[in-house]
Short mmCIF file of C-alpha atoms in Angstrom, two decimals:
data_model
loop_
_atom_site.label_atom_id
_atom_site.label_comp_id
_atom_site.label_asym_id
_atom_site.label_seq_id
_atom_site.Cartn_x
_atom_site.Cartn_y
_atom_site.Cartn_z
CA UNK A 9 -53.61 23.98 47.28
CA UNK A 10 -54.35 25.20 43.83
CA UNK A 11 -50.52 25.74 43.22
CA UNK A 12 -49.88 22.24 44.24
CA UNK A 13 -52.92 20.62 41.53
CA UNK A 14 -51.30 23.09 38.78
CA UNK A 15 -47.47 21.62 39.58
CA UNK A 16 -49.08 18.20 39.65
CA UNK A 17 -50.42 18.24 36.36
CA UNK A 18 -47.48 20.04 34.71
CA UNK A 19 -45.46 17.26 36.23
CA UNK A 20 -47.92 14.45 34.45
CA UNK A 21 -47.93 16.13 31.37
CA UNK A 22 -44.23 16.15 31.60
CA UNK A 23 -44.08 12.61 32.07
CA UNK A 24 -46.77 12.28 28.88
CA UNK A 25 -43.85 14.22 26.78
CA UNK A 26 -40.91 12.13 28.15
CA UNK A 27 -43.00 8.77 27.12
CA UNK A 28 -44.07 9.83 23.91
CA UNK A 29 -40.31 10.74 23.46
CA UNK A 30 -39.20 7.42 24.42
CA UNK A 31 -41.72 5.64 22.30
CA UNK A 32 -40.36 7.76 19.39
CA UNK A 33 -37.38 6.94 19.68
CA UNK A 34 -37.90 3.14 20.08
CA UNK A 35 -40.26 2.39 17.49
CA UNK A 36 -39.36 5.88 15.15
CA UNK A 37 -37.51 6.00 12.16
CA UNK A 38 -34.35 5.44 12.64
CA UNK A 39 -31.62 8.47 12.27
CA UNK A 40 -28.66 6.32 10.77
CA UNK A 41 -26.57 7.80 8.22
CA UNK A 42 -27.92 6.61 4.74
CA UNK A 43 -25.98 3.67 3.61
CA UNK A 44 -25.02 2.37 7.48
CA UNK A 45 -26.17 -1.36 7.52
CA UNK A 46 -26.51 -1.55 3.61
CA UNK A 47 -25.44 -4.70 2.08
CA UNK A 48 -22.87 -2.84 -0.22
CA UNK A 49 -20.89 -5.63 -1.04
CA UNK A 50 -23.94 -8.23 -1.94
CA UNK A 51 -24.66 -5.69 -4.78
CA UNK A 52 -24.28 -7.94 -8.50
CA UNK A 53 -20.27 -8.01 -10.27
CA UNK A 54 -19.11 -10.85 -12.63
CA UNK A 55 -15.54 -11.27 -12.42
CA UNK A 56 -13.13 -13.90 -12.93
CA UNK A 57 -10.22 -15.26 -10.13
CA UNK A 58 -6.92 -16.36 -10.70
CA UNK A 59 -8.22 -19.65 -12.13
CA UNK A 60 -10.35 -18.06 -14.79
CA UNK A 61 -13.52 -19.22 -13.50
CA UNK A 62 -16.27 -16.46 -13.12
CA UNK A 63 -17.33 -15.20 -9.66
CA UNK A 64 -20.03 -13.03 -8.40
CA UNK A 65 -21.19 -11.69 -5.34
CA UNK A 66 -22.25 -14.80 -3.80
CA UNK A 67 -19.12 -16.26 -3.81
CA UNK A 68 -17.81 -13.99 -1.08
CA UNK A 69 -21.31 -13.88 1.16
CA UNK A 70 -21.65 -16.38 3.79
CA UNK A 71 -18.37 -15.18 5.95
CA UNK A 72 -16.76 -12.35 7.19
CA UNK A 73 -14.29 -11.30 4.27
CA UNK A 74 -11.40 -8.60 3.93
CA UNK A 75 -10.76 -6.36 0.57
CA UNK A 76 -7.70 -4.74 -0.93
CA UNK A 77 -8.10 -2.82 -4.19
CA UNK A 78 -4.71 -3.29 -6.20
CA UNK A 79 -2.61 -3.76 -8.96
CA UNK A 80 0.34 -5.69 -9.78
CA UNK A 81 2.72 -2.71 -11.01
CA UNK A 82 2.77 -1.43 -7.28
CA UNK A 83 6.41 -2.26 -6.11
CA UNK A 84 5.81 -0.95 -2.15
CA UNK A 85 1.85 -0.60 -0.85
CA UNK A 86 0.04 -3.84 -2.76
CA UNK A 87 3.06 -6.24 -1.87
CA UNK A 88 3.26 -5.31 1.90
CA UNK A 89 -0.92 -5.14 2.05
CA UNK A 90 -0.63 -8.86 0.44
CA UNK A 91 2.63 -9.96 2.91
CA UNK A 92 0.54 -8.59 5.85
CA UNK A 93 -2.95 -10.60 4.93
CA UNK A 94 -1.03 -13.59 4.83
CA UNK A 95 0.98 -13.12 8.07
CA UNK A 96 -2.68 -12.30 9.76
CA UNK A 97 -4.24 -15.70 7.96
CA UNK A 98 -1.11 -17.49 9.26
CA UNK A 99 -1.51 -16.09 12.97
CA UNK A 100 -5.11 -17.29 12.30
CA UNK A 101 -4.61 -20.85 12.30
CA UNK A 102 -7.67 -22.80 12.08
CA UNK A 103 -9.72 -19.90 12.67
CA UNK A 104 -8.45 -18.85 8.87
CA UNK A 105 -11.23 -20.87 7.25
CA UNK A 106 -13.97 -18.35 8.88
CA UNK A 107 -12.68 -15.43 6.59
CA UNK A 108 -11.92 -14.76 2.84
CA UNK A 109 -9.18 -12.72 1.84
CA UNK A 110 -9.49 -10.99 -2.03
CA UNK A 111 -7.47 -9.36 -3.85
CA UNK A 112 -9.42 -6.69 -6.42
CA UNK A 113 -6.96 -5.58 -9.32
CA UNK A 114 -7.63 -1.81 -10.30
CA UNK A 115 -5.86 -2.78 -13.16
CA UNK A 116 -7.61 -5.25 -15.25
CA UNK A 117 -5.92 -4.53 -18.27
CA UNK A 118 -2.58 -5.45 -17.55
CA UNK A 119 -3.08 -8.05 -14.56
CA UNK A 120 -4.41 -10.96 -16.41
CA UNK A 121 -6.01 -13.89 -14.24
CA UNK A 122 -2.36 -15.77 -14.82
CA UNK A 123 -0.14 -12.42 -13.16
CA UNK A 124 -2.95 -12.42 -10.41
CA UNK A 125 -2.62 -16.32 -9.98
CA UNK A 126 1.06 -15.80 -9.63
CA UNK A 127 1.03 -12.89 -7.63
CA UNK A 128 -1.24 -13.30 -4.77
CA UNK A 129 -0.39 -17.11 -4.92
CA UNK A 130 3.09 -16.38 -4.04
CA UNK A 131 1.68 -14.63 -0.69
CA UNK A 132 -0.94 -17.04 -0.02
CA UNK A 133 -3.27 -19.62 -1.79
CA UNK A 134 -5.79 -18.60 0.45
CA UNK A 135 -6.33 -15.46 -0.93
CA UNK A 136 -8.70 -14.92 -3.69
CA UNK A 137 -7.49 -12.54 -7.16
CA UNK A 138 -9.83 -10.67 -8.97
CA UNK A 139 -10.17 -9.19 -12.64
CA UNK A 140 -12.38 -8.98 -15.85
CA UNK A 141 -13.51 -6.23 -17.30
CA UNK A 142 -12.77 -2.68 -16.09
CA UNK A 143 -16.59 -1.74 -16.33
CA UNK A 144 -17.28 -3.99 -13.77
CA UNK A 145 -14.57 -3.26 -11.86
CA UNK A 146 -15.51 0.60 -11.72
CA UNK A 147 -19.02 -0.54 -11.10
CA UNK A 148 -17.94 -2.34 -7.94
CA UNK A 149 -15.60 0.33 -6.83
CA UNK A 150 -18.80 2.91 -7.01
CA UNK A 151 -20.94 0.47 -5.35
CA UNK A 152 -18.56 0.17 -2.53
CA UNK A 153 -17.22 3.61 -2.51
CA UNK A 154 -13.50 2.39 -3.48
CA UNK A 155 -11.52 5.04 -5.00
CA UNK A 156 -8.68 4.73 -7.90
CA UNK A 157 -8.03 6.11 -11.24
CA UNK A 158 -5.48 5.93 -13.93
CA UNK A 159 -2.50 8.39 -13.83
CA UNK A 160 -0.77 8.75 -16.87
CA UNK A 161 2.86 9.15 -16.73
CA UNK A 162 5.66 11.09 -19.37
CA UNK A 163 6.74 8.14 -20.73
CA UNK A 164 3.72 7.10 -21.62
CA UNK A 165 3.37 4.19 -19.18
CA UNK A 166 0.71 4.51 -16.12
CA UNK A 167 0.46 4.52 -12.48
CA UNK A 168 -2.58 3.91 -10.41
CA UNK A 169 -3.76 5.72 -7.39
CA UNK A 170 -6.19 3.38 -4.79
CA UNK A 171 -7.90 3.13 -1.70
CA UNK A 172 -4.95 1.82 0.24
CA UNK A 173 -6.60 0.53 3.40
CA UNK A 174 -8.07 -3.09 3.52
CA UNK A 175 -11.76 -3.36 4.20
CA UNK A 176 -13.51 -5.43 6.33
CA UNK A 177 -17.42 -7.06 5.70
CA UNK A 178 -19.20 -8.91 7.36
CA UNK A 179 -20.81 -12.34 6.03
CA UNK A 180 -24.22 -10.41 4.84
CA UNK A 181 -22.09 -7.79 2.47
CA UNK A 182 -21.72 -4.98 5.08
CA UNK A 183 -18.95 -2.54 5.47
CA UNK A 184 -17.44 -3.58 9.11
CA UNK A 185 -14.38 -1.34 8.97
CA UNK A 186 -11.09 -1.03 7.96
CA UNK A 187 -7.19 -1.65 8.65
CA UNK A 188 -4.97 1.18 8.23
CA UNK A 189 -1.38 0.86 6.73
CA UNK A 190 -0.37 2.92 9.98
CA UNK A 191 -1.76 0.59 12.32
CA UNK A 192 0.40 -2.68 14.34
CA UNK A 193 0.31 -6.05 13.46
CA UNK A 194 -1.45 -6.82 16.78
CA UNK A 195 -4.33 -4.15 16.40
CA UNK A 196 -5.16 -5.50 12.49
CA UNK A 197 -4.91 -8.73 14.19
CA UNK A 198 -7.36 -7.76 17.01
CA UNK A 199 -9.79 -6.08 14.41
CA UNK A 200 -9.61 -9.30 11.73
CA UNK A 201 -10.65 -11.03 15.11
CA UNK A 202 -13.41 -9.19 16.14
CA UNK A 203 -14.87 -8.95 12.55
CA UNK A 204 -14.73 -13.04 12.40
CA UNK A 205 -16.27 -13.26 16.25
CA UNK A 206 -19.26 -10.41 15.25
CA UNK A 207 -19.08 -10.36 11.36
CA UNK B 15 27.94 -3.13 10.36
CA UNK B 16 28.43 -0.56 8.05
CA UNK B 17 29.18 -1.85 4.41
CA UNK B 18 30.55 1.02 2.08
CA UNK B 19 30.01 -0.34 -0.91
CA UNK B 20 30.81 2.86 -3.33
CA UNK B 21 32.98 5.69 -2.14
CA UNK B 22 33.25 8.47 -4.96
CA UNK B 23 35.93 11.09 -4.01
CA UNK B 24 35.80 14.31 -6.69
CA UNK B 25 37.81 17.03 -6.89
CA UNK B 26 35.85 19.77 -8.54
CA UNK B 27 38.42 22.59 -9.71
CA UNK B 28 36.86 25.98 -9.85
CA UNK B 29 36.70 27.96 -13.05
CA UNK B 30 38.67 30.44 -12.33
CA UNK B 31 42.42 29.45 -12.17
CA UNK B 32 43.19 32.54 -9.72
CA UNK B 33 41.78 29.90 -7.18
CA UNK B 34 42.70 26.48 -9.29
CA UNK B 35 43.79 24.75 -6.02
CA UNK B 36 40.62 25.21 -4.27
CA UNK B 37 38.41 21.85 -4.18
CA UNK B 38 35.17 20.96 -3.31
CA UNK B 39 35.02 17.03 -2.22
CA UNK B 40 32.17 15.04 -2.74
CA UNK B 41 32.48 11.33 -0.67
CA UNK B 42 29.04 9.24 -0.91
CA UNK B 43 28.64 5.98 0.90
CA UNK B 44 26.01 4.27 0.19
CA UNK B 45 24.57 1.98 2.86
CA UNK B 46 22.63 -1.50 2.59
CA UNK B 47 20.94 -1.95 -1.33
CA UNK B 48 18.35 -3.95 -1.12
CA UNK B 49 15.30 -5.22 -2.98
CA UNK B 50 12.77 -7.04 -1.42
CA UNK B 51 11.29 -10.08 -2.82
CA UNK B 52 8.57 -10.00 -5.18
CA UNK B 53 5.98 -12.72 -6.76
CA UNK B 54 7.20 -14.55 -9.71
CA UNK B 55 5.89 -12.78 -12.53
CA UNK B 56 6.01 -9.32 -10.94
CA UNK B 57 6.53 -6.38 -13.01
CA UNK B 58 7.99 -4.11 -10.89
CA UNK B 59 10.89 -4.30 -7.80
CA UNK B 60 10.99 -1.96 -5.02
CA UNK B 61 14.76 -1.16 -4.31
CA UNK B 62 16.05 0.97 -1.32
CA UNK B 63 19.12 2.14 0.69
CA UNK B 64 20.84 4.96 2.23
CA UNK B 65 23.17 7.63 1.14
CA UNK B 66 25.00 9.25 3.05
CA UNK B 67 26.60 12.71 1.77
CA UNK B 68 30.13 13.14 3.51
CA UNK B 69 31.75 15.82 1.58
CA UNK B 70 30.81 19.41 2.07
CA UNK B 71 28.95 20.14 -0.75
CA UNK B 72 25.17 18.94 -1.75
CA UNK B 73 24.81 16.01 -4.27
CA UNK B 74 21.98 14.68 -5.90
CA UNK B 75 20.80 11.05 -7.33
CA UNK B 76 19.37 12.48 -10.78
CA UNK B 77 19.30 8.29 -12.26
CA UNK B 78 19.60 4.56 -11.44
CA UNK B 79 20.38 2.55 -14.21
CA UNK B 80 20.68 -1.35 -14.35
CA UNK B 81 20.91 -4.14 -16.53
CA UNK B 82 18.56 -6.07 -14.76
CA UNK B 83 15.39 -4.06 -16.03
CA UNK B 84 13.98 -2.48 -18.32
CA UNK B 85 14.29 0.84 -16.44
CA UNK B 86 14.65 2.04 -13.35
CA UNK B 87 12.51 4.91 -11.76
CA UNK B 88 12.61 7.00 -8.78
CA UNK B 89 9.23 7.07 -7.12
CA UNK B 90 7.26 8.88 -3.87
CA UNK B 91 4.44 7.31 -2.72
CA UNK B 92 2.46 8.25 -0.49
CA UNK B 93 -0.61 7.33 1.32
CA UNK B 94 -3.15 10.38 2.15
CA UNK B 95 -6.76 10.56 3.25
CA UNK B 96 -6.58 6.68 2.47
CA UNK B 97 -5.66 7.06 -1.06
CA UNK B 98 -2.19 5.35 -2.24
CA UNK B 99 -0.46 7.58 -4.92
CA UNK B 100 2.82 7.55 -6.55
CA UNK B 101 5.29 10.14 -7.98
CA UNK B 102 8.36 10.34 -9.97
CA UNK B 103 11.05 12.09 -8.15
CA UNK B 104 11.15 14.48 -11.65
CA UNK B 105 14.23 16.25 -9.46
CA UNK B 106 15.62 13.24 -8.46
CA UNK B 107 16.94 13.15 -4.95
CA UNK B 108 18.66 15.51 -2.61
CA UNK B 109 21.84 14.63 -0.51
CA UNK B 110 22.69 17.77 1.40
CA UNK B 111 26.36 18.05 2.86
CA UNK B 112 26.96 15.93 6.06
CA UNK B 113 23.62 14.47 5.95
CA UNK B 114 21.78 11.19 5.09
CA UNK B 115 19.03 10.48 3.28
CA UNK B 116 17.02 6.98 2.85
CA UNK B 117 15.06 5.91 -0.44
CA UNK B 118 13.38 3.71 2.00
CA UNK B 119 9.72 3.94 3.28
CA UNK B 120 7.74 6.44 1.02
CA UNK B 121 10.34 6.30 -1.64
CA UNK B 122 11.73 3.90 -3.64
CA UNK B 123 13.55 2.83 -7.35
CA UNK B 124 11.63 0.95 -8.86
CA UNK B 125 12.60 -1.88 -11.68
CA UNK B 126 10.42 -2.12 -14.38
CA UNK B 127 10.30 -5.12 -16.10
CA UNK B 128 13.13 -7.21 -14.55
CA UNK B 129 15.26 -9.52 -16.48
CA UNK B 130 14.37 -12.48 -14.65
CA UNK B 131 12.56 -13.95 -11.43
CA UNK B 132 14.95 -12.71 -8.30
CA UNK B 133 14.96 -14.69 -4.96
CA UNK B 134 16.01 -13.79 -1.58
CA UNK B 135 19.92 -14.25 -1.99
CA UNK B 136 20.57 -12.49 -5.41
CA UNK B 137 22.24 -10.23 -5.90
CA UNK B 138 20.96 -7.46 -8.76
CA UNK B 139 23.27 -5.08 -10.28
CA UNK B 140 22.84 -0.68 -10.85
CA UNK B 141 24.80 1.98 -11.00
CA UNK B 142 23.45 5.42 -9.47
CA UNK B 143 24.04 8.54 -11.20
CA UNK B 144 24.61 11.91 -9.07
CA UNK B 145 25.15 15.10 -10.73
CA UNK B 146 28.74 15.91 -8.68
CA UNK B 147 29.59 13.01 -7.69
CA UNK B 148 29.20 10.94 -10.67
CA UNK B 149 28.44 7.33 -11.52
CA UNK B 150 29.09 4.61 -8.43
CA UNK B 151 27.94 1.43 -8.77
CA UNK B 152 26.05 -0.80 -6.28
CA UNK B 153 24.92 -3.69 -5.84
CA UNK B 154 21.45 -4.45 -4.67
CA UNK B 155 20.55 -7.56 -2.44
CA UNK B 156 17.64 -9.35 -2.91
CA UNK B 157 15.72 -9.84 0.79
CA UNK B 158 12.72 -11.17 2.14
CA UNK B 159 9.71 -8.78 2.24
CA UNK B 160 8.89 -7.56 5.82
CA UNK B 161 5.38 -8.52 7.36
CA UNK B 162 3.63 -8.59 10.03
CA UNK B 163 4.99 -7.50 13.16
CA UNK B 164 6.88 -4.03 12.97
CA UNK B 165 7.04 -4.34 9.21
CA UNK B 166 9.12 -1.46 7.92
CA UNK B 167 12.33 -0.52 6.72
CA UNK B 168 13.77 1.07 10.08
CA UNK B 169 17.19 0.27 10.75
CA UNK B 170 18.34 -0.31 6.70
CA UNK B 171 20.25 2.72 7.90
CA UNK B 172 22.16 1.06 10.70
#
C-alpha cells in the first residue's frame, strides 16, 4: 500500500516536471540562432538605380525580393545569374509583379548608373541596378552578411571576388534563402515560388 | 559536326643531327569558338571552345590575342563555399597528347574592352598562341547566352 502512495506521487510530480517543461518551452525564450527572423535587409542604405534616382531600403520592402551581388567586368557568373533571373521572371508571368529582382554592383567605381542601366536592361527591365558609393555598399554587404573584396591583378587592373548565390527575402527584409549556381532551372523556379506564396 | 577550323602540323627536328630525321608532330583542332552575347556596353566577353591535342606530344595555349579587344586573358573561376573568384591561368593551358581539353565552364578568355557592341551572328576574330604548336588562328562566333533550363556549355565539344 505504502509502495503504491510513494509511486503515485513520484508519478504526479513527474507530470508537475513534464508541464512546467512544456510551459517553458511555449512561453520561454526562444533558442533561435541570433539573427534568424531579423529584418536584415530593412536596415538604412542610400543608393542610386540605373536611372540615377536615389533608393533606400523602403523601396524594396513590401514584396518578396531576390539579390545578386555583382559587377559588370564578370564575363561568366554575373551574366548567367542575370540570364537566369530573367528566364525565372519570364516563366513567372503575371505572378512577376509579386517579386523584385536587384542587381547590387560590388563595383561602384567602375559600373556607373548608365553601364548598370545598360547591363541589367539588356536582361530584363524588370530588374532593378544598384550603385553609389562604395561605403554604402560595404555597409550593406556587412549588414547582410554579403561577402566580396577587391583583388588586384599584375597588370594593374582588378578582379572581384562575391557571394555568388542569389538571395531570397521576404517582403518584411528577412533572409528566406538562397539559389545555388548548381541547382536546375525547375528547383530555383520552385524556390522563387515558394518565397512569393510564403514571403 | 565537327568544324576544324585550325590544323597546325609541326615538325620539331631534334638538336642533335645524329637523329635529324626524328619528328615530333603537333596537330591541334580546335572545336566550336564561341562567345556568348553580352549587354551593350559590357566590358568584358567570355569566349570558349575545345582543343583537341592530336599529335603525340603535350602543347600548351600560353596567349590569345585579337584585334577585337583590348586584351585577351585566360581566366579560372570558380565558385567555392558560395564565393565567386577568378584566376589568371599564369601557366596558360595544358593540352596533353591525344587528349582534349575545354576552356568552357570554369574557364574562359576573356576580352577586355571590345572594339565594338557584338550580336549573336558575328563573328570576332583571335589567334591562339601555343608554345609547340605555334600561332593558329580562329574565329570566334558570337551566340546567344544559355539560361534557364540546363544552362551550360555541355556539348560545345560535340
Amino acid at each position: 500500500m505504502t509502495g503504491l502512495r510513494r509511486l503515485r506521487v513520484v508519478l504526479w510530480v513527474l507530470v508537475a516536471i513534464a508541464a512546467a517543461g512544456a510551459a517553458f518551452l511555449a512561453f520561454g525564450p526562444r533558442f533561435a540562432p541570433a539573427n534568424a527572423g531579423e529584418a536584415i535587409y530593412a536596415k538604412p542604405f542610400s543608393l542610386v538605380n540605373q536611372d540615377g534616382a536615389p533608393v533606400t531600403q523602403a523601396d524594396f520592402l513590401g514584396k518578396p525580393s531576390a539579390w545578386f551581388y555583382g559587377f559588370t567586368h564578370c564575363p561568366d557568373v554575373c551574366p548567367t545569374a542575370l540570364a537566369e533571373m530573367s528566364a525565372i521572371l519570364e516563366a513567372l508571368g503575371p505572378d512577376a509583379d509579386k517579386l523584385q529582382v536587384v542587381f547590387v554592383s560590388v563595383d561602384p567605381e567602375r559600373d556607373t548608373p548608365e553601364i548598370m542601366k545598360d547591363y541589367v536592361e539588356y536582361f530584363d527591365a524588370r530588374i532593378d541596378g544598384l550603385t553609389g558609393d562604395l561605403a554604402q555598399v560595404s555597409t550593406m554587404a556587412q549588414d547582410r552578411y554579403i561577402f566580396f573584396e577587391k583583388v588586384p591583378m599584375e597588370d594593374g587592373d582588378y578582379q572581384m571576388e562575391h557571394q555568388a548565390s542569389i538571395q531570397l527575402v521576404d517582403a518584411e527584409g528577412r533572409f528566406f534563402g538562397t539559389l545555388a549556381a548548381e541547382e536546375s532551372f525547375d528547383v530555383r523556379l520552385a524556390k522563387i515560388r515558394r518565397l512569393i506564396d510564403e514571403g | 559536326m565537327k568544324i576544324a577550323l585550325g590544323l597546325a602540323l609541326i615538325g620539331i627536328l631534334a638538336a642533335s643531327p645524329a637523329v635529324a630525321h626524328d619528328f615530333t608532330q603537333v596537330s591541334i583542332y580546335l572545336d566550336h569558338p564561341m562567345i556568348e552575347e553580352a549587354p551593350p556596353n559590357a566590358p568584358v566577353l567570355g569566349g570558349y571552345l575545345s582543343i583537341q591535342n592530336m599529335g603525340d606530344v603535350d602543347d600548351r595555349l600560353i596567349a590569345i590575342e585579337s584585334p577585337a579587344a583590348e586584351k585577351v586573358e585566360m581566366h579560372r573561376s570558380t565558385v567555392t563555399d558560395g564565393i565567386a573568384r577568378m584566376q589568371p591561368m599564369a601557366e596558360g593551358l595544358l593540352v596533353p597528347a591525344g587528349q582534349t581539353v575545354w576552356l568552357d565552364d570554369g574557364m574562359h578568355a576573356m576580352f577586355v574592352k571590345p572594339a565594338q557592341r557584338y550580336r549573336v551572328g558575328d563573328e570576332v576574330p583571335a589567334t591562339l598562341v601555343f608554345e609547340k604548336a605555334g600561332r593558329i588562328d580562329v574565329t570566334f562566333k558570337v551566340e546567344e547566352r544559355t539560361a534557364g533550363a540546363g544552362a551550360s556549355h555541355e556539348g560545345h565539344g560535340q
